[in-house]
Amino acid sequence: MKRIGFIGLGIMGRPMSQNLLKAGYTLTVYNRSKGAAEELASAGAKVAGSPRQVAAESDVVITMVTDTPDVEQVILGAGGVIEAAREGLVVIDMSTISPKVTRAISAKLSATGAQMLDAPVSGGDKGAREGTLTIMVGGPEAAFSDCLPILQAMGKKIVRMGESGAGQLTKLANQILVVGNMIGVCECLVFAKKAGLDQKLVIESLSAGAASSWSLVNLGPKAVDRDFAPGFKVKLLQKDLKLVLSSGDELDLALPSTSAAHQLYNALQAAGSGEEGTQALIKVFEQLAGLR
Ligand code: NAP
C-alpha cells in the first residue's frame, strides 16, 4: 500500500485525510498552523514539520490548500515538496487553482522525475466527510491509474479529463453551474417569501422536481434558517470565479451569469460576509427585495 502525505487540514482536508486513514493508508500530515493536525495524530497519522518532510516520507503527496500562491508555496517554496521530489513520487493537488499555474508546477516537478495530477473536487464539506466527492483529474494516465484506489477512498465519481490542467478547467466549469444554481435558489426563496409561501415547504416540494439542485437541497434550508456557517466560504468562491472569468477572457468568451454572480458576491463581501458560507448570498437578494 502506498504511503500517503497530506498537506492542508482545513474544512476539506481534515475529513478527506480521515477517510484515507479509515481506508488503511499510512498517513503523514502537515498543516501550517498548529492544532489542526492533533485530531489526525490521535487517529494514527504522523505529523511532519514541513511539506518537504511529508514528501520525503511518502509515495504520494496530496495538497488541499486555499489558492494558487499557496499551492506554489507548499510545493515549490522553501521547505516545499519539490525539495524531496524524485522519480516515483506523485503529487496530487486537490485544491482549486489556476489551470495555467498547475501546468507550470507540473513541468517543474517533472524535471525531478516526479509526476503531478490536478484533482480538484466537488461535493462540499458533506462530500468530504462522507467520502462521496466528485474528483476531476488532469495529468499522466499511468499516474492516474496508480492513484485511483487512493482517490476512491475520498470520492465516488472520479473521471480523468485529460492532460495537466484539464481537472482544474473542469472544476471551473463546475463553478459556473454552482453559481448559476445559487442565484436561482436565492431568487426562488425571496420570491416565495414575498408571495407569502412557506419557504421550507417550497424547498421540500421543488426538491423532488425537475428544478432541483444540490444547492437547493443542501444550502436552501441553511439560507432559510439563517445558518451561514461555512461549508464553502464566500471568499473561496470568489477566488474560483476570478479564475473562471480570467479563463473566459483568454477564450474570448462572454460569461454573463458568472459575471453577475461575481458582482453580487462582491456586494456580500463588502457587507463583511467573506468568511461565511456561499448560502449567505440570500442576504443580498433580501436587500434587493426590500425584505431587510
Ligand atoms: P480552508 O478550510 O480555508 O482550509 C485551507 C487550508 O489550507 C488550511 O489548512 C490552511 O492552513 C492551508 N493553507 C492555506 N494557505 C497555505 C499556505 N500558504 N501554506 C500552507 N498551508 C496553507 O479551505 P477548504 O474549504 O478546506 O478549501 C481547500 C481547497 O478546496 C480550496 O482550494 C477550495 O476552493 C477547495 N474546495 C472547497 C470546498 C468546500 O466546500 N469547502 C469544495 C470544493 C473545493 P491554516 O490552517 O494554517 O490556515
Short mmCIF file of C-alpha atoms and ligand atoms in Angstrom, two decimals:
data_model
loop_
_atom_site.label_atom_id
_atom_site.label_comp_id
_atom_site.label_asym_id
_atom_site.label_seq_id
_atom_site.Cartn_x
_atom_site.Cartn_y
_atom_site.Cartn_z
CA MET A 1 0.00 0.00 0.00
CA LYS A 2 1.34 3.44 -0.91
CA ARG A 3 2.42 5.80 1.89
CA ILE A 4 0.40 8.99 1.65
CA GLY A 5 1.24 12.53 2.71
CA PHE A 6 -1.47 15.18 3.20
CA ILE A 7 -0.83 18.94 3.28
CA GLY A 8 -3.65 21.30 4.33
CA LEU A 9 -6.09 20.16 7.01
CA GLY A 10 -8.87 22.71 6.58
CA ILE A 11 -12.63 22.18 6.18
CA MET A 12 -11.99 19.75 3.29
CA GLY A 13 -8.53 18.35 4.04
CA ARG A 14 -9.33 17.12 7.54
CA PRO A 15 -12.21 14.77 6.64
CA MET A 16 -10.50 13.69 3.39
CA SER A 17 -7.39 12.63 5.30
CA GLN A 18 -9.54 10.87 7.89
CA ASN A 19 -11.09 8.82 5.09
CA LEU A 20 -7.60 7.82 3.92
CA LEU A 21 -6.76 6.63 7.45
CA LYS A 22 -10.06 4.69 7.58
CA ALA A 23 -9.11 3.01 4.26
CA GLY A 24 -5.94 1.73 5.96
CA TYR A 25 -3.30 4.02 4.42
CA THR A 26 -0.20 5.10 6.33
CA LEU A 27 -0.54 8.88 6.54
CA THR A 28 1.87 11.75 7.23
CA VAL A 29 0.18 15.13 7.61
CA TYR A 30 1.26 18.78 7.68
CA ASN A 31 -0.76 21.88 8.50
CA ARG A 32 0.68 25.41 8.54
CA SER A 33 -0.97 26.41 11.81
CA LYS A 34 -0.60 24.06 14.73
CA GLY A 35 -3.56 22.30 16.27
CA ALA A 36 -5.35 21.10 13.13
CA ALA A 37 -3.06 18.06 12.92
CA GLU A 38 -3.73 16.88 16.50
CA GLU A 39 -7.04 15.22 15.68
CA LEU A 40 -5.34 13.30 12.84
CA ALA A 41 -2.40 12.38 15.07
CA SER A 42 -4.74 10.83 17.63
CA ALA A 43 -6.37 8.86 14.80
CA GLY A 44 -2.94 7.42 13.85
CA ALA A 45 -1.34 9.91 11.43
CA LYS A 46 2.28 11.01 11.74
CA VAL A 47 2.72 14.80 11.93
CA ALA A 48 5.52 16.33 9.81
CA GLY A 49 7.24 19.68 10.36
CA SER A 50 7.27 20.78 6.70
CA PRO A 51 5.89 19.88 3.24
CA ARG A 52 9.43 18.70 2.37
CA GLN A 53 9.33 16.17 5.23
CA VAL A 54 5.88 14.99 4.12
CA ALA A 55 7.26 14.32 0.62
CA ALA A 56 10.38 12.57 1.95
CA GLU A 57 8.20 10.11 3.88
CA SER A 58 5.52 9.48 1.25
CA ASP A 59 4.99 7.86 -2.15
CA VAL A 60 2.02 10.12 -2.91
CA VAL A 61 1.59 13.66 -1.60
CA ILE A 62 -1.84 15.32 -1.61
CA THR A 63 -2.20 19.10 -1.29
CA MET A 64 -5.51 20.69 -0.24
CA VAL A 65 -4.73 24.34 0.46
CA THR A 66 -6.51 27.58 -0.40
CA ASP A 67 -5.31 29.33 -3.55
CA THR A 68 -2.79 29.28 -6.41
CA PRO A 69 0.06 31.03 -4.49
CA ASP A 70 -0.48 28.64 -1.56
CA VAL A 71 -0.05 25.57 -3.76
CA GLU A 72 3.06 27.18 -5.28
CA GLN A 73 4.40 27.81 -1.78
CA VAL A 74 3.88 24.30 -0.36
CA ILE A 75 5.20 22.60 -3.49
CA LEU A 76 7.85 24.96 -4.90
CA GLY A 77 8.71 27.21 -1.92
CA ALA A 78 11.44 26.86 0.72
CA GLY A 79 10.90 23.63 2.64
CA GLY A 80 8.45 22.60 -0.08
CA VAL A 81 7.58 19.24 -1.61
CA ILE A 82 9.97 19.78 -4.55
CA GLU A 83 12.97 19.58 -2.22
CA ALA A 84 12.21 15.88 -1.70
CA ALA A 85 10.76 15.20 -5.16
CA ARG A 86 12.16 12.19 -7.03
CA GLU A 87 11.35 9.52 -9.60
CA GLY A 88 8.24 7.65 -8.45
CA LEU A 89 6.74 10.42 -6.30
CA VAL A 90 3.24 11.51 -7.36
CA VAL A 91 1.87 14.87 -6.20
CA ILE A 92 -1.92 15.21 -6.33
CA ASP A 93 -3.18 18.77 -5.93
CA MET A 94 -6.85 18.67 -4.92
CA SER A 95 -7.19 22.44 -4.26
CA THR A 96 -8.98 24.61 -6.84
CA ILE A 97 -6.34 26.76 -8.55
CA SER A 98 -5.25 28.25 -11.88
CA PRO A 99 -5.02 25.66 -14.70
CA LYS A 100 -2.10 27.60 -16.21
CA VAL A 101 -0.06 27.62 -12.99
CA THR A 102 -0.95 23.94 -12.49
CA ARG A 103 0.78 23.15 -15.81
CA ALA A 104 3.85 25.17 -14.77
CA ILE A 105 4.12 23.38 -11.40
CA SER A 106 3.66 20.03 -13.12
CA ALA A 107 6.54 20.83 -15.52
CA LYS A 108 8.84 21.75 -12.61
CA LEU A 109 8.01 18.52 -10.77
CA SER A 110 8.54 16.51 -13.97
CA ALA A 111 12.10 17.83 -14.17
CA THR A 112 12.85 15.98 -10.89
CA GLY A 113 11.27 12.71 -12.14
CA ALA A 114 8.13 13.21 -10.04
CA GLN A 115 4.66 13.43 -11.58
CA MET A 116 1.67 15.62 -10.82
CA LEU A 117 -2.08 15.16 -11.08
CA ASP A 118 -4.54 18.04 -10.67
CA ALA A 119 -7.60 16.59 -8.97
CA PRO A 120 -9.97 19.30 -7.71
CA VAL A 121 -13.20 18.20 -6.12
CA SER A 122 -16.91 18.95 -5.93
CA GLY A 123 -19.37 17.85 -3.26
CA GLY A 124 -18.60 20.25 -0.42
CA ASP A 125 -17.70 19.51 3.18
CA LYS A 126 -20.53 16.93 3.23
CA GLY A 127 -18.99 15.02 0.31
CA ALA A 128 -15.57 15.24 2.00
CA ARG A 129 -16.95 13.76 5.25
CA GLU A 130 -18.93 11.04 3.52
CA GLY A 131 -16.19 10.12 1.02
CA THR A 132 -18.53 10.87 -1.89
CA LEU A 133 -16.65 13.67 -3.64
CA THR A 134 -16.62 14.07 -7.40
CA ILE A 135 -12.96 14.26 -8.47
CA MET A 136 -11.93 15.75 -11.83
CA VAL A 137 -8.42 14.72 -12.79
CA GLY A 138 -5.78 16.02 -15.20
CA GLY A 139 -2.32 14.54 -15.75
CA PRO A 140 -0.50 11.41 -16.89
CA GLU A 141 -2.71 8.37 -17.40
CA ALA A 142 -0.33 5.92 -15.67
CA ALA A 143 -0.13 8.06 -12.53
CA PHE A 144 -3.93 8.34 -12.56
CA SER A 145 -4.36 4.55 -12.74
CA ASP A 146 -1.78 4.04 -9.95
CA CYS A 147 -3.53 6.56 -7.69
CA LEU A 148 -7.13 5.62 -8.46
CA PRO A 149 -7.59 3.50 -5.29
CA ILE A 150 -6.40 6.47 -3.21
CA LEU A 151 -8.90 8.79 -4.89
CA GLN A 152 -11.62 6.18 -4.40
CA ALA A 153 -11.10 6.40 -0.63
CA MET A 154 -12.22 10.06 -0.82
CA GLY A 155 -14.63 10.19 -3.74
CA LYS A 156 -17.32 8.35 -5.63
CA LYS A 157 -17.27 9.79 -9.16
CA ILE A 158 -13.71 10.03 -10.42
CA VAL A 159 -13.02 11.00 -14.03
CA ARG A 160 -9.72 11.60 -15.85
CA MET A 161 -10.42 14.63 -18.03
CA GLY A 162 -7.13 14.79 -19.96
CA GLU A 163 -3.59 16.11 -19.54
CA SER A 164 -2.31 18.50 -16.86
CA GLY A 165 -4.75 21.35 -16.14
CA ALA A 166 -7.82 19.53 -17.51
CA GLY A 167 -9.04 18.72 -13.99
CA GLN A 168 -8.84 22.38 -12.97
CA LEU A 169 -10.61 23.53 -16.15
CA THR A 170 -13.43 21.06 -15.43
CA LYS A 171 -13.72 22.36 -11.87
CA LEU A 172 -14.06 25.91 -13.25
CA ALA A 173 -16.88 24.68 -15.50
CA ASN A 174 -18.44 23.19 -12.35
CA GLN A 175 -18.29 26.56 -10.60
CA ILE A 176 -20.24 28.17 -13.47
CA LEU A 177 -23.09 25.76 -12.67
CA VAL A 178 -22.69 26.23 -8.90
CA VAL A 179 -23.23 29.99 -9.01
CA GLY A 180 -26.00 29.74 -11.62
CA ASN A 181 -27.82 27.36 -9.26
CA MET A 182 -27.15 29.53 -6.21
CA ILE A 183 -28.59 32.65 -7.87
CA GLY A 184 -31.66 30.59 -8.79
CA VAL A 185 -32.06 29.33 -5.22
CA CYS A 186 -31.83 32.87 -3.77
CA GLU A 187 -34.30 34.36 -6.27
CA CYS A 188 -36.68 31.46 -5.69
CA LEU A 189 -36.59 31.77 -1.89
CA VAL A 190 -37.04 35.54 -1.90
CA PHE A 191 -39.94 35.15 -4.36
CA ALA A 192 -41.52 32.53 -2.08
CA LYS A 193 -41.20 34.81 0.94
CA LYS A 194 -42.70 37.87 -0.80
CA ALA A 195 -45.53 35.73 -2.20
CA GLY A 196 -46.38 34.57 1.33
CA LEU A 197 -45.32 30.95 0.84
CA ASP A 198 -43.62 28.76 3.46
CA GLN A 199 -40.01 28.69 2.19
CA LYS A 200 -39.25 25.28 3.73
CA LEU A 201 -42.33 23.77 2.04
CA VAL A 202 -41.24 25.32 -1.27
CA ILE A 203 -37.84 23.64 -0.92
CA GLU A 204 -39.47 20.33 0.01
CA SER A 205 -41.79 20.32 -2.98
CA LEU A 206 -39.32 21.63 -5.58
CA SER A 207 -36.54 19.27 -4.40
CA ALA A 208 -38.43 16.36 -5.92
CA GLY A 209 -38.97 18.05 -9.29
CA ALA A 210 -37.03 18.92 -12.43
CA ALA A 211 -35.70 22.19 -10.96
CA SER A 212 -33.93 20.54 -8.03
CA SER A 213 -30.20 21.00 -7.44
CA TRP A 214 -27.52 20.24 -4.84
CA SER A 215 -27.67 23.92 -3.83
CA LEU A 216 -31.43 23.86 -3.32
CA VAL A 217 -31.39 20.65 -1.26
CA ASN A 218 -28.28 21.32 0.86
CA LEU A 219 -27.96 25.11 1.03
CA GLY A 220 -31.58 26.25 0.65
CA PRO A 221 -32.61 25.09 4.16
CA LYS A 222 -29.49 26.70 5.68
CA ALA A 223 -30.31 30.03 3.99
CA VAL A 224 -33.88 29.89 5.36
CA ASP A 225 -32.59 29.00 8.87
CA ARG A 226 -30.06 31.89 8.78
CA ASP A 227 -27.28 29.28 9.20
CA PHE A 228 -24.38 30.99 7.43
CA ALA A 229 -21.56 28.84 8.87
CA PRO A 230 -19.21 27.90 6.03
CA GLY A 231 -19.07 24.67 4.22
CA PHE A 232 -17.66 26.66 1.29
CA LYS A 233 -16.54 30.18 2.17
CA VAL A 234 -17.65 33.18 0.08
CA LYS A 235 -14.02 34.33 -0.27
CA LEU A 236 -13.03 30.93 -1.72
CA LEU A 237 -15.91 31.00 -4.20
CA GLN A 238 -14.79 34.49 -5.29
CA LYS A 239 -11.27 33.10 -5.86
CA ASP A 240 -12.82 30.47 -8.15
CA LEU A 241 -14.99 32.99 -10.01
CA LYS A 242 -11.93 35.15 -10.72
CA LEU A 243 -10.27 32.04 -12.22
CA VAL A 244 -13.40 31.31 -14.32
CA LEU A 245 -13.64 34.90 -15.58
CA SER A 246 -9.94 35.13 -16.43
CA SER A 247 -10.11 31.81 -18.33
CA GLY A 248 -13.21 33.20 -20.09
CA ASP A 249 -11.21 36.31 -21.09
CA GLU A 250 -8.44 34.11 -22.52
CA LEU A 251 -11.06 32.25 -24.57
CA ASP A 252 -12.85 35.47 -25.75
CA LEU A 253 -15.92 34.14 -24.01
CA ALA A 254 -18.88 36.04 -22.54
CA LEU A 255 -19.95 34.54 -19.20
CA PRO A 256 -22.87 36.80 -18.23
CA SER A 257 -24.32 34.81 -15.34
CA THR A 258 -20.92 34.09 -13.78
CA SER A 259 -20.03 37.80 -14.05
CA ALA A 260 -23.30 38.78 -12.38
CA ALA A 261 -22.73 36.25 -9.61
CA HIS A 262 -19.23 37.62 -9.03
CA GLN A 263 -20.65 41.15 -8.64
CA LEU A 264 -23.39 40.01 -6.25
CA TYR A 265 -20.85 38.14 -4.14
CA ASN A 266 -18.69 41.31 -4.15
CA ALA A 267 -21.62 43.09 -2.52
CA LEU A 268 -21.86 40.30 0.05
CA GLN A 269 -18.13 40.52 0.79
CA ALA A 270 -18.39 44.31 1.15
CA ALA A 271 -21.04 43.68 3.82
CA GLY A 272 -18.46 41.63 5.78
CA SER A 273 -19.59 38.09 4.85
CA GLY A 274 -16.40 36.81 3.18
CA GLU A 275 -15.86 34.12 5.82
CA GLU A 276 -19.48 32.93 5.70
CA GLY A 277 -20.82 30.07 3.57
CA THR A 278 -21.95 30.75 -0.01
CA GLN A 279 -25.62 30.41 1.04
CA ALA A 280 -25.24 33.86 2.67
CA LEU A 281 -25.94 35.27 -0.83
CA ILE A 282 -29.61 35.20 0.21
CA LYS A 283 -28.88 38.38 2.24
CA VAL A 284 -28.08 40.36 -0.94
CA PHE A 285 -31.31 39.19 -2.59
CA GLU A 286 -33.32 40.02 0.54
CA GLN A 287 -31.89 43.53 0.45
CA LEU A 288 -32.76 43.90 -3.25
CA ALA A 289 -36.28 42.74 -2.41
CA GLY A 290 -36.62 45.20 0.46
CA LEU A 291 -37.01 42.34 2.90
CA ARG A 292 -34.38 43.60 5.33
P1 NAP B 1 -9.95 26.10 4.45
O1 NAP B 1 -10.86 25.45 5.44
O2 NAP B 1 -9.78 27.58 4.48
O3 NAP B 1 -8.50 25.40 4.59
C1 NAP B 1 -7.39 25.80 3.86
C2 NAP B 1 -6.19 25.01 4.30
O4 NAP B 1 -5.06 25.41 3.53
C3 NAP B 1 -5.81 25.23 5.77
O5 NAP B 1 -5.34 24.01 6.29
C4 NAP B 1 -4.66 26.25 5.66
O6 NAP B 1 -3.76 26.22 6.73
C5 NAP B 1 -3.98 25.74 4.39
N1 NAP B 1 -3.15 26.78 3.76
C6 NAP B 1 -3.60 27.90 3.13
N2 NAP B 1 -2.57 28.62 2.65
C7 NAP B 1 -1.45 27.94 2.97
C8 NAP B 1 -0.07 28.16 2.76
N3 NAP B 1 0.36 29.25 2.08
N4 NAP B 1 0.82 27.27 3.26
C9 NAP B 1 0.38 26.18 3.94
N5 NAP B 1 -0.92 25.89 4.19
C10 NAP B 1 -1.82 26.76 3.70
O7 NAP B 1 -10.38 25.75 2.94
P2 NAP B 1 -11.20 24.48 2.40
O8 NAP B 1 -12.64 24.82 2.38
O9 NAP B 1 -10.71 23.24 3.05
O10 NAP B 1 -10.72 24.52 0.85
C11 NAP B 1 -9.48 23.98 0.41
C12 NAP B 1 -9.50 23.97 -1.12
O11 NAP B 1 -10.58 23.14 -1.58
C13 NAP B 1 -9.70 25.33 -1.77
O12 NAP B 1 -8.94 25.44 -2.95
C14 NAP B 1 -11.20 25.33 -2.10
O13 NAP B 1 -11.51 26.21 -3.16
C15 NAP B 1 -11.42 23.88 -2.45
N6 NAP B 1 -12.81 23.38 -2.27
C16 NAP B 1 -13.50 23.64 -1.13
C17 NAP B 1 -14.80 23.15 -0.99
C18 NAP B 1 -15.64 23.42 0.24
O14 NAP B 1 -16.86 23.14 0.20
N7 NAP B 1 -15.08 23.90 1.33
C19 NAP B 1 -15.35 22.36 -2.00
C20 NAP B 1 -14.60 22.08 -3.13
C21 NAP B 1 -13.32 22.59 -3.26
P3 NAP B 1 -4.06 27.07 8.09
O15 NAP B 1 -4.86 26.15 8.95
O16 NAP B 1 -2.71 27.37 8.62
O17 NAP B 1 -4.80 28.30 7.68
#
